[in-house]
XYZ file of C-alpha atoms in Angstrom:
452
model
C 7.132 53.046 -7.478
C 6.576 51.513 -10.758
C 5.999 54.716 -12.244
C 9.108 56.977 -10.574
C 11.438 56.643 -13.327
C 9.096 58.658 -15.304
C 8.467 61.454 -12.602
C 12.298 61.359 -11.968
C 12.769 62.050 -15.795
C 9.703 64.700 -16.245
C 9.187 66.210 -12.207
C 6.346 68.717 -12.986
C 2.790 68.397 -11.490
C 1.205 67.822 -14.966
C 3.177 64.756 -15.351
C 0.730 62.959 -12.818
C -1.834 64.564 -14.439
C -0.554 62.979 -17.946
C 0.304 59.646 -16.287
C -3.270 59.006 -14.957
C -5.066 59.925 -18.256
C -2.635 57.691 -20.042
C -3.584 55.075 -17.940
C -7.322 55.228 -18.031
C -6.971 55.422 -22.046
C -4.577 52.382 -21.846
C -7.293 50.750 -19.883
C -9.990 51.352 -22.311
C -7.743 49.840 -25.268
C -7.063 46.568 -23.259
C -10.587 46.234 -22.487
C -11.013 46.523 -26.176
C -8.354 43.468 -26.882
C -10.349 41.700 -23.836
C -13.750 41.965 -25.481
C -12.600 40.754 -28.637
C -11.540 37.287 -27.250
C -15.495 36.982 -27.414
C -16.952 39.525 -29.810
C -17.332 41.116 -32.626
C -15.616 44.169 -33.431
C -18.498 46.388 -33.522
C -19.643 45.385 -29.968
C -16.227 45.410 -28.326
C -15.891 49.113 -29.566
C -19.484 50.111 -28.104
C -18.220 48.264 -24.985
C -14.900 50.271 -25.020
C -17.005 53.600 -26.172
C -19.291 52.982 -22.404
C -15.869 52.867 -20.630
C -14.680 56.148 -21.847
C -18.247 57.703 -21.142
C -18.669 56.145 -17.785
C -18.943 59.068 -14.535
C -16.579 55.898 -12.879
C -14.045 56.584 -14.992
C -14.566 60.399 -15.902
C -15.039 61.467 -12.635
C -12.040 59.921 -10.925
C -9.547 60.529 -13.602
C -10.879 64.476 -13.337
C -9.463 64.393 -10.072
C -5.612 64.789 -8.306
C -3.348 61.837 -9.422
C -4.102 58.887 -7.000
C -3.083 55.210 -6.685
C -6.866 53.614 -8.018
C -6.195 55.012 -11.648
C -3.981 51.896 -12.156
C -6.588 49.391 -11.004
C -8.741 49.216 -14.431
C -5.533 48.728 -16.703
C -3.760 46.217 -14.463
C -7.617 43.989 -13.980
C -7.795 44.125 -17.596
C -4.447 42.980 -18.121
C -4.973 40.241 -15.002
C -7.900 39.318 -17.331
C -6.791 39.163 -20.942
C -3.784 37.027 -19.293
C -6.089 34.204 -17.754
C -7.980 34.268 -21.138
C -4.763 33.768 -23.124
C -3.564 31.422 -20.635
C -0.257 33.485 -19.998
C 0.042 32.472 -16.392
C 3.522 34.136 -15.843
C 2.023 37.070 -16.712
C -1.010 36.593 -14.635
C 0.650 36.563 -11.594
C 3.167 39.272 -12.043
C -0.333 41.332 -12.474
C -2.303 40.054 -9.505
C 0.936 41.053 -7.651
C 1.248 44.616 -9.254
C -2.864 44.779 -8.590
C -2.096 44.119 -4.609
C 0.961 46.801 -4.740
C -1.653 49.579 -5.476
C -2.404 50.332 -1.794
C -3.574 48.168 1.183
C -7.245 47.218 0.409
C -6.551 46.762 -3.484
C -6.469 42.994 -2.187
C -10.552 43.815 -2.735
C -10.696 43.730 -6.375
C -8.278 40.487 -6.885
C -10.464 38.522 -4.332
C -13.306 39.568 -6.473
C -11.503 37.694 -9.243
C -10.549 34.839 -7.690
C -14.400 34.245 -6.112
C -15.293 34.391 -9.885
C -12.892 31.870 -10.911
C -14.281 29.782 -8.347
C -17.825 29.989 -8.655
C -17.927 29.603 -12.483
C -15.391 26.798 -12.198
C -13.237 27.884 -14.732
C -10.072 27.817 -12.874
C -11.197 26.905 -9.215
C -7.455 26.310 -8.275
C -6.019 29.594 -8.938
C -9.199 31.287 -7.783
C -8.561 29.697 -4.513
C -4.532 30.900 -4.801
C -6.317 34.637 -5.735
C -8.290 34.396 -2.861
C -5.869 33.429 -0.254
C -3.136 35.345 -1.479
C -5.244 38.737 -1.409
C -6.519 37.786 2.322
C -3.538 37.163 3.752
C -1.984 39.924 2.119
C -4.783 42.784 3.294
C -4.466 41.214 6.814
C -0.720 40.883 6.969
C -0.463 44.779 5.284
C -3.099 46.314 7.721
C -1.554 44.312 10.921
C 1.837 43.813 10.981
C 3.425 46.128 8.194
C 1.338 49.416 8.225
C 1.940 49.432 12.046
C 5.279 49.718 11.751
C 4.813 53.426 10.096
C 1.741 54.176 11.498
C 0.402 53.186 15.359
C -2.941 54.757 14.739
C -3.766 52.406 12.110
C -6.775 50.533 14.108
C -7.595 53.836 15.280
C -7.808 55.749 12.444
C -7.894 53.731 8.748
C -10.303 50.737 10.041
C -12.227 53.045 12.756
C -13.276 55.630 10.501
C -15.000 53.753 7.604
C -15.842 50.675 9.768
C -16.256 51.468 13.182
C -19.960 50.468 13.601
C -19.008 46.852 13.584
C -16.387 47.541 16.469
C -17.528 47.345 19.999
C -14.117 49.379 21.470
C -12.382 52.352 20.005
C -9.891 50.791 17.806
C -10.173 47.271 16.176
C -7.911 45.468 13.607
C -9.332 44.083 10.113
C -9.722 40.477 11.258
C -11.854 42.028 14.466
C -13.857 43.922 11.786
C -14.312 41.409 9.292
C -15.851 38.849 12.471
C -18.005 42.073 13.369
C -19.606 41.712 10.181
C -19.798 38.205 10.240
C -20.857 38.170 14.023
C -23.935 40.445 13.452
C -25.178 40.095 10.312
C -28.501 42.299 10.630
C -26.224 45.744 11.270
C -24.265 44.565 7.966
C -27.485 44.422 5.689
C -28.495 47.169 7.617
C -25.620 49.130 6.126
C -25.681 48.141 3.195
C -28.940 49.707 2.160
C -28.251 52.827 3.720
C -29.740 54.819 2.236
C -31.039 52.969 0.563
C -31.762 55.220 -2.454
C -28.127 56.434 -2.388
C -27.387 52.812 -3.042
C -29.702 52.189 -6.024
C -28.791 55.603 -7.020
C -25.230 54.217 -6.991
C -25.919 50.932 -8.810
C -27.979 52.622 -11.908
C -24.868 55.445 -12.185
C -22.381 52.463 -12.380
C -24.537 49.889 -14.820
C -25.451 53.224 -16.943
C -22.742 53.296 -19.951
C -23.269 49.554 -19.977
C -27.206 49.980 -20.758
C -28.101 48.081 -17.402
C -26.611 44.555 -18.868
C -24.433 44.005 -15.312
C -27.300 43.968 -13.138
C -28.434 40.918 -15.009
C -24.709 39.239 -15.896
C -23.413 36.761 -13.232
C -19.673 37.805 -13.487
C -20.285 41.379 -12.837
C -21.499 40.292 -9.365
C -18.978 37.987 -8.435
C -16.188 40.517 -9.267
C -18.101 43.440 -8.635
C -19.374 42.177 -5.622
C -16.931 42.922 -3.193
C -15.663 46.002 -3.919
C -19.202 47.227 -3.928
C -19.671 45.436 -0.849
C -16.717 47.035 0.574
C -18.166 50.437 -0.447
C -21.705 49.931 0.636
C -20.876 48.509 4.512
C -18.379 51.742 5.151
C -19.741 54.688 6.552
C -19.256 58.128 5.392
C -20.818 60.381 2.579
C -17.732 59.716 0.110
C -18.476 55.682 -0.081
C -21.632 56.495 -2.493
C -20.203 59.285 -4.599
C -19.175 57.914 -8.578
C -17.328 60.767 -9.315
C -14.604 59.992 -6.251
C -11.637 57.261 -7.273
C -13.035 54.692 -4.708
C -16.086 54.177 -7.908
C -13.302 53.310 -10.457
C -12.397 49.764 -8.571
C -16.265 48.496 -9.391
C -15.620 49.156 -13.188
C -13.620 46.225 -14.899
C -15.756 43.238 -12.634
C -18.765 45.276 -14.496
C -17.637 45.657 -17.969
C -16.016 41.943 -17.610
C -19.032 40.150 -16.903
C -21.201 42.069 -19.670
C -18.661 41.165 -22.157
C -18.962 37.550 -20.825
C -22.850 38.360 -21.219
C -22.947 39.654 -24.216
C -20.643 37.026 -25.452
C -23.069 33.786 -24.180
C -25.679 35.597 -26.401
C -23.401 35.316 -29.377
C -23.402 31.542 -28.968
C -26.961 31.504 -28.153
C -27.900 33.652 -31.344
C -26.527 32.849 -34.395
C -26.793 34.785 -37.914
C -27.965 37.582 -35.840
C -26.246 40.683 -35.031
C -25.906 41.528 -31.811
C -27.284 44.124 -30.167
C -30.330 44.770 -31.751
C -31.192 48.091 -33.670
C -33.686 48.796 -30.917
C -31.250 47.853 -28.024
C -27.904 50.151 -30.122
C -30.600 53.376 -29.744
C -31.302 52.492 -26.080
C -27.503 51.895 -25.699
C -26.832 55.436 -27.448
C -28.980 56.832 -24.981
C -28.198 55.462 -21.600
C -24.199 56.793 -23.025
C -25.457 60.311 -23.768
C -27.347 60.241 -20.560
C -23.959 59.581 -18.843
C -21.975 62.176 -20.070
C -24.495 64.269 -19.051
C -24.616 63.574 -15.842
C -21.398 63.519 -15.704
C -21.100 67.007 -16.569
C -23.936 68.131 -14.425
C -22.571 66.605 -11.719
C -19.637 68.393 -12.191
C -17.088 65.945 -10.967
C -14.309 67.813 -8.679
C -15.288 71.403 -10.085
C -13.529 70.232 -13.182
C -16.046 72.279 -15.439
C -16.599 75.112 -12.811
C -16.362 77.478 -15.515
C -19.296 76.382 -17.418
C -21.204 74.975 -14.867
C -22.837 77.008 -11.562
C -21.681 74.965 -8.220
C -24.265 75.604 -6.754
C -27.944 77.201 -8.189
C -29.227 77.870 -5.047
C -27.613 80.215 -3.455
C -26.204 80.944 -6.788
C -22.536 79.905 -7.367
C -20.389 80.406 -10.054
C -16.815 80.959 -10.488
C -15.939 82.223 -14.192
C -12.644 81.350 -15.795
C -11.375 84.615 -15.652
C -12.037 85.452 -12.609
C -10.241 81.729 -11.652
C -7.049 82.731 -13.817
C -6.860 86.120 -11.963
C -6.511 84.632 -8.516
C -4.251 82.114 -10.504
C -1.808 84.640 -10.924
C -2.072 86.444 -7.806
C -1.026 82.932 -6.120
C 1.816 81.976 -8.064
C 4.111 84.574 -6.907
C 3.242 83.325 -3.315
C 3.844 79.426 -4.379
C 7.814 81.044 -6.530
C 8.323 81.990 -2.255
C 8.432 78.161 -1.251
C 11.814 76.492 -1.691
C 11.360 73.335 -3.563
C 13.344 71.557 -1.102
C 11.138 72.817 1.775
C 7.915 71.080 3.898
C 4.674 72.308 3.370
C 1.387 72.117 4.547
C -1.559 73.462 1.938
C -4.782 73.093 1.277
C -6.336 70.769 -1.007
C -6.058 72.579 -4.314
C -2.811 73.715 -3.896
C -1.494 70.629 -3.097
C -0.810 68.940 -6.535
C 1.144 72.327 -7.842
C 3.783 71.811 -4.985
C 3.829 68.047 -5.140
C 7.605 67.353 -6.445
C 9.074 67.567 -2.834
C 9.795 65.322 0.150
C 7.374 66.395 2.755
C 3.895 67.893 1.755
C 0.115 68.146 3.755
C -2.918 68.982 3.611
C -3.216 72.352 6.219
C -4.247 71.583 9.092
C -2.398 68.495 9.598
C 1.668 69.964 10.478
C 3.612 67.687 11.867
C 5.231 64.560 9.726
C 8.117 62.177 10.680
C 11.086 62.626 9.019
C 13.372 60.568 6.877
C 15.614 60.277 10.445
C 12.328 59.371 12.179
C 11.896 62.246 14.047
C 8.666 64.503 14.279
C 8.827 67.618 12.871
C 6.519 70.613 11.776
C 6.075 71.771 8.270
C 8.781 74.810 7.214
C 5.654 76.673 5.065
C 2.080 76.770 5.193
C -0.327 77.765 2.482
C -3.689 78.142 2.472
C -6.354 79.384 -0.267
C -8.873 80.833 1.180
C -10.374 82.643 -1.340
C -11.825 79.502 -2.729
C -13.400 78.150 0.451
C -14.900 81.862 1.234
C -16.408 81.567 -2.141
C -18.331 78.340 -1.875
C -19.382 79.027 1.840
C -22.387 80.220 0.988
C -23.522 77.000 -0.568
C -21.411 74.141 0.706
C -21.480 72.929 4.863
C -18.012 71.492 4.078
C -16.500 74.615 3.010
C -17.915 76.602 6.069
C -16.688 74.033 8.416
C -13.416 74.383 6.806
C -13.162 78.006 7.094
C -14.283 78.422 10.456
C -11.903 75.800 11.081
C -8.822 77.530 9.565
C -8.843 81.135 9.976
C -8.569 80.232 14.177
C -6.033 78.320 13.165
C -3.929 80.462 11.207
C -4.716 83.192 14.354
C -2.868 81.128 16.557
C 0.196 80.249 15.029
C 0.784 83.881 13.928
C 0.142 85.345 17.254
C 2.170 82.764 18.991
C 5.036 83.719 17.050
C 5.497 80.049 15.945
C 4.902 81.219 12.341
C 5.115 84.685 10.386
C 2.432 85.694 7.702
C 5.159 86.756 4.925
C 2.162 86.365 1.871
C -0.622 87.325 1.423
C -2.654 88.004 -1.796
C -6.261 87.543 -2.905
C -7.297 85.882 0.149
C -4.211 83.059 -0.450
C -2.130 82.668 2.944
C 1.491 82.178 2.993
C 3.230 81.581 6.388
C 6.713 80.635 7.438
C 8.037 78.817 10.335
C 9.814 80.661 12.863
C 10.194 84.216 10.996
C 8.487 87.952 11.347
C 5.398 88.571 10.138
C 5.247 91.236 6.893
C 3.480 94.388 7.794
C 2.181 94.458 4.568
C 0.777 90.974 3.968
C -0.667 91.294 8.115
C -2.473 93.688 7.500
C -3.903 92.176 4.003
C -4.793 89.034 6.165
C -6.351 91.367 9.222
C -8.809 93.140 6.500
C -10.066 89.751 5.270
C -10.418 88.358 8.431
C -12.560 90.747 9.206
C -14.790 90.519 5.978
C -14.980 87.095 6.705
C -16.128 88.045 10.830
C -18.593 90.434 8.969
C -20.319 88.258 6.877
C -20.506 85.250 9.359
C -22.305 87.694 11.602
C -24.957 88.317 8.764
């Protein structure tokens, strides 16, 4: 909400896209005003440099526009405030911090367990730390209910249902599951337990290791990584998703409070040492490199194969050319109608009331009835193109194209689109000749080479 005014002035998909970079780089340059309430120039720009050139930050602000990219700027902020004693202005953050979404109560809990533990401010650590408790209970019990009735079916089952015993639990009955058996928690935690220190050396990276070894960085750190770590699911351990970019500022907090106790400790010496700069300038190139390897959300699919073996690789023109083949289909879709698409279509019809991600259809309306979407499209060129390499993709497919044979051949929806494997349907209409029999001759390539 705090950022509508500017969508409502400048309603085009690249303005989320501008938005989130702008607020990553803002981050960055508060983090740089934060680091210099304890160091010297020169180390709060190497400091700032790591942020930029973290995969936590890259990766995340590579992807769709989503709620986390505010977290960094707003903990910095939260920060900077306590450090220049500009409580007012401390509060109206740790509020804006728990407006992000439902579990950003996380991160400010983090904060306040810092502010007790180092006994700094042990009274407003406590206020942090109730405040953000009550609030994630309150949120995820009595508000998100009211919109929502699958709630302790759905948001707490699927990343914490191990530490349930039914088939639906609230987050108090979760949180004494964890506290109740404390084996299947540790248990989880290391699990894997490579993908966890695989985790832990991608985040402390940019920073040349110095978190692992700085206090603060666990005590804010902690818990979101904690939070992380004791879900389940493959997505809790990736650094290039958004969920990585709410460990950042309790990591590059505590190793400016690090670096800073070494100042005191060290005097007429400059800090970091020639030896440690070169390992520093290392560990940074070696995370932009993996960074670009790793190919965060196919961002650099044009320079880099998805996928070696099978070989993968999607060249930019080829990308532009089913580009323009799908915008004529997406100029079809009345910017006042509902639509369900699939993931990378989604952000390039985002300016209207009611959108989905195909093959979820029905939504509740401003008038609280249930209704189904008006259009559907679906790319499927894309997902018949990384098939060959990806499980995810295949399931998707598979899943899909039976879908898309039912609702045409129950005359619920008409195929009206269809180019370069992209599928446009509308609700309640007659299917085009044309684009039916386009979709019939790729079905059947794709029934051809599933056979194989």
């Amino acid at each position: 909400m705090l950022w509508l005014p500017i969508y409502a002035l400048f309603p085009y998909p690249i303005t989320l896209t501008v938005l989130q970079v702008t607020l990553v780089t803002g981050a960055g340059l508060v983090l740089y005003i934060l680091a210099r309430h304890y160091l010297q120039p020169p180390l709060s720009a190497i400091i700032t440099i790591s942020f930029y050139c973290a995969n936590a930050v890259i990766g995340p602000t590579l992807a769709n526009f989503h709620d986390i990219c505010q977290i960094p700027i707003f903990v910095f902020s939260l920060l900077l405030a306590m450090e220049k004693r500009r409580w007012s202005l401390f509060w109206i953050l740790a509020i804006l911090i728990l407006a992000v979404r439902e579990d950003a109560g996380v991160v400010l809990f983090g904060v306040g367990f810092y502010l007790i533990l180092s006994k700094r401010y042990p009274k407003i650590g406590l206020a942090i730390c109730t405040l953000s408790f009550v609030y994630m209970v309150a949120l995820t019990n009595l508000i998100m209910p009211i919109f929502s009735e699958d709630i302790s079916q759905r948001f707490m089952m699927e990343r914490f249902g191990q530490y349930a015993e039914g088939e639906e639990a609230s987050t108090l009955e979760i949180i004494w599951g964890m506290i109740s058996n404390p084996w299947r928690l540790i248990g989880e935690i290391f699990t894997p337990f490579f993908g966890t220190i695989k985790y832990l050396l991608g985040q402390w990276l940019p920073l040349a290791f110095v978190p692992a070894v700085a206090p603060a960085s666990w005590m804010i750190a902690g818990f979101p990584l904690l939070k992380l770590f004791s879900a389940q699911g493959l997505s809790v351990l990736s650094i290039t998703i958004r969920y990585a970019m709410t460990v950042v500022p309790g990591l590059f907090y505590g190793a400016i409070l690090w670096w800073g106790k070494r100042e005191s400790e060290v005097e007429n010496s400059p800090l970091p040492s020639l030896k440690f700069q070169r390992f520093w300038v290392i560990c940074l190139c070696l995370s932009l490199f993996f960074t670009f390897t790793s190919n965060p959300n196919r961002t650099f699919y044009f320079l880099v194969p998805d996928s070696v073996q099978p070989w993968v690789y999607v060249p930019a023109h080829q990308q532009w050319q089913h580009v323009s083949q799908m915008r004529p289909l997406l100029g079809k879709i009345p910017d006042d109608a509902s639509v369900a698409a699939t993931t990378y279509i989604i952000p390039h019809l985002s300016g209207r009331r009611a959108i989905l991600r195909f093959p979820r259809m029905q939504f509740r309306n401003d008038a609280r009835e249930v209704e189904k979407v008006e259009y559907i499209i679906v790319d499927l060129w894309r997902l018949n193109r990384y098939r060959v390499a990806f499980k995810s993709d295949r399931q998707r497919l598979e899943k899909i194209v039976p879908r898309i044979e039912d609702l045409y051949n129950s005359g619920e929806y008409g195929i009206t689109g269809f180019a370069d494997g992209v599928v446009l349907m509308e609700k309640g209409v007659v299917s085009n000749p044309d684009a039916l029999d386009g979709w019939e001759k790729f079905r059947r390539e794709i029934a051809q080479f599933s056979d194989k």
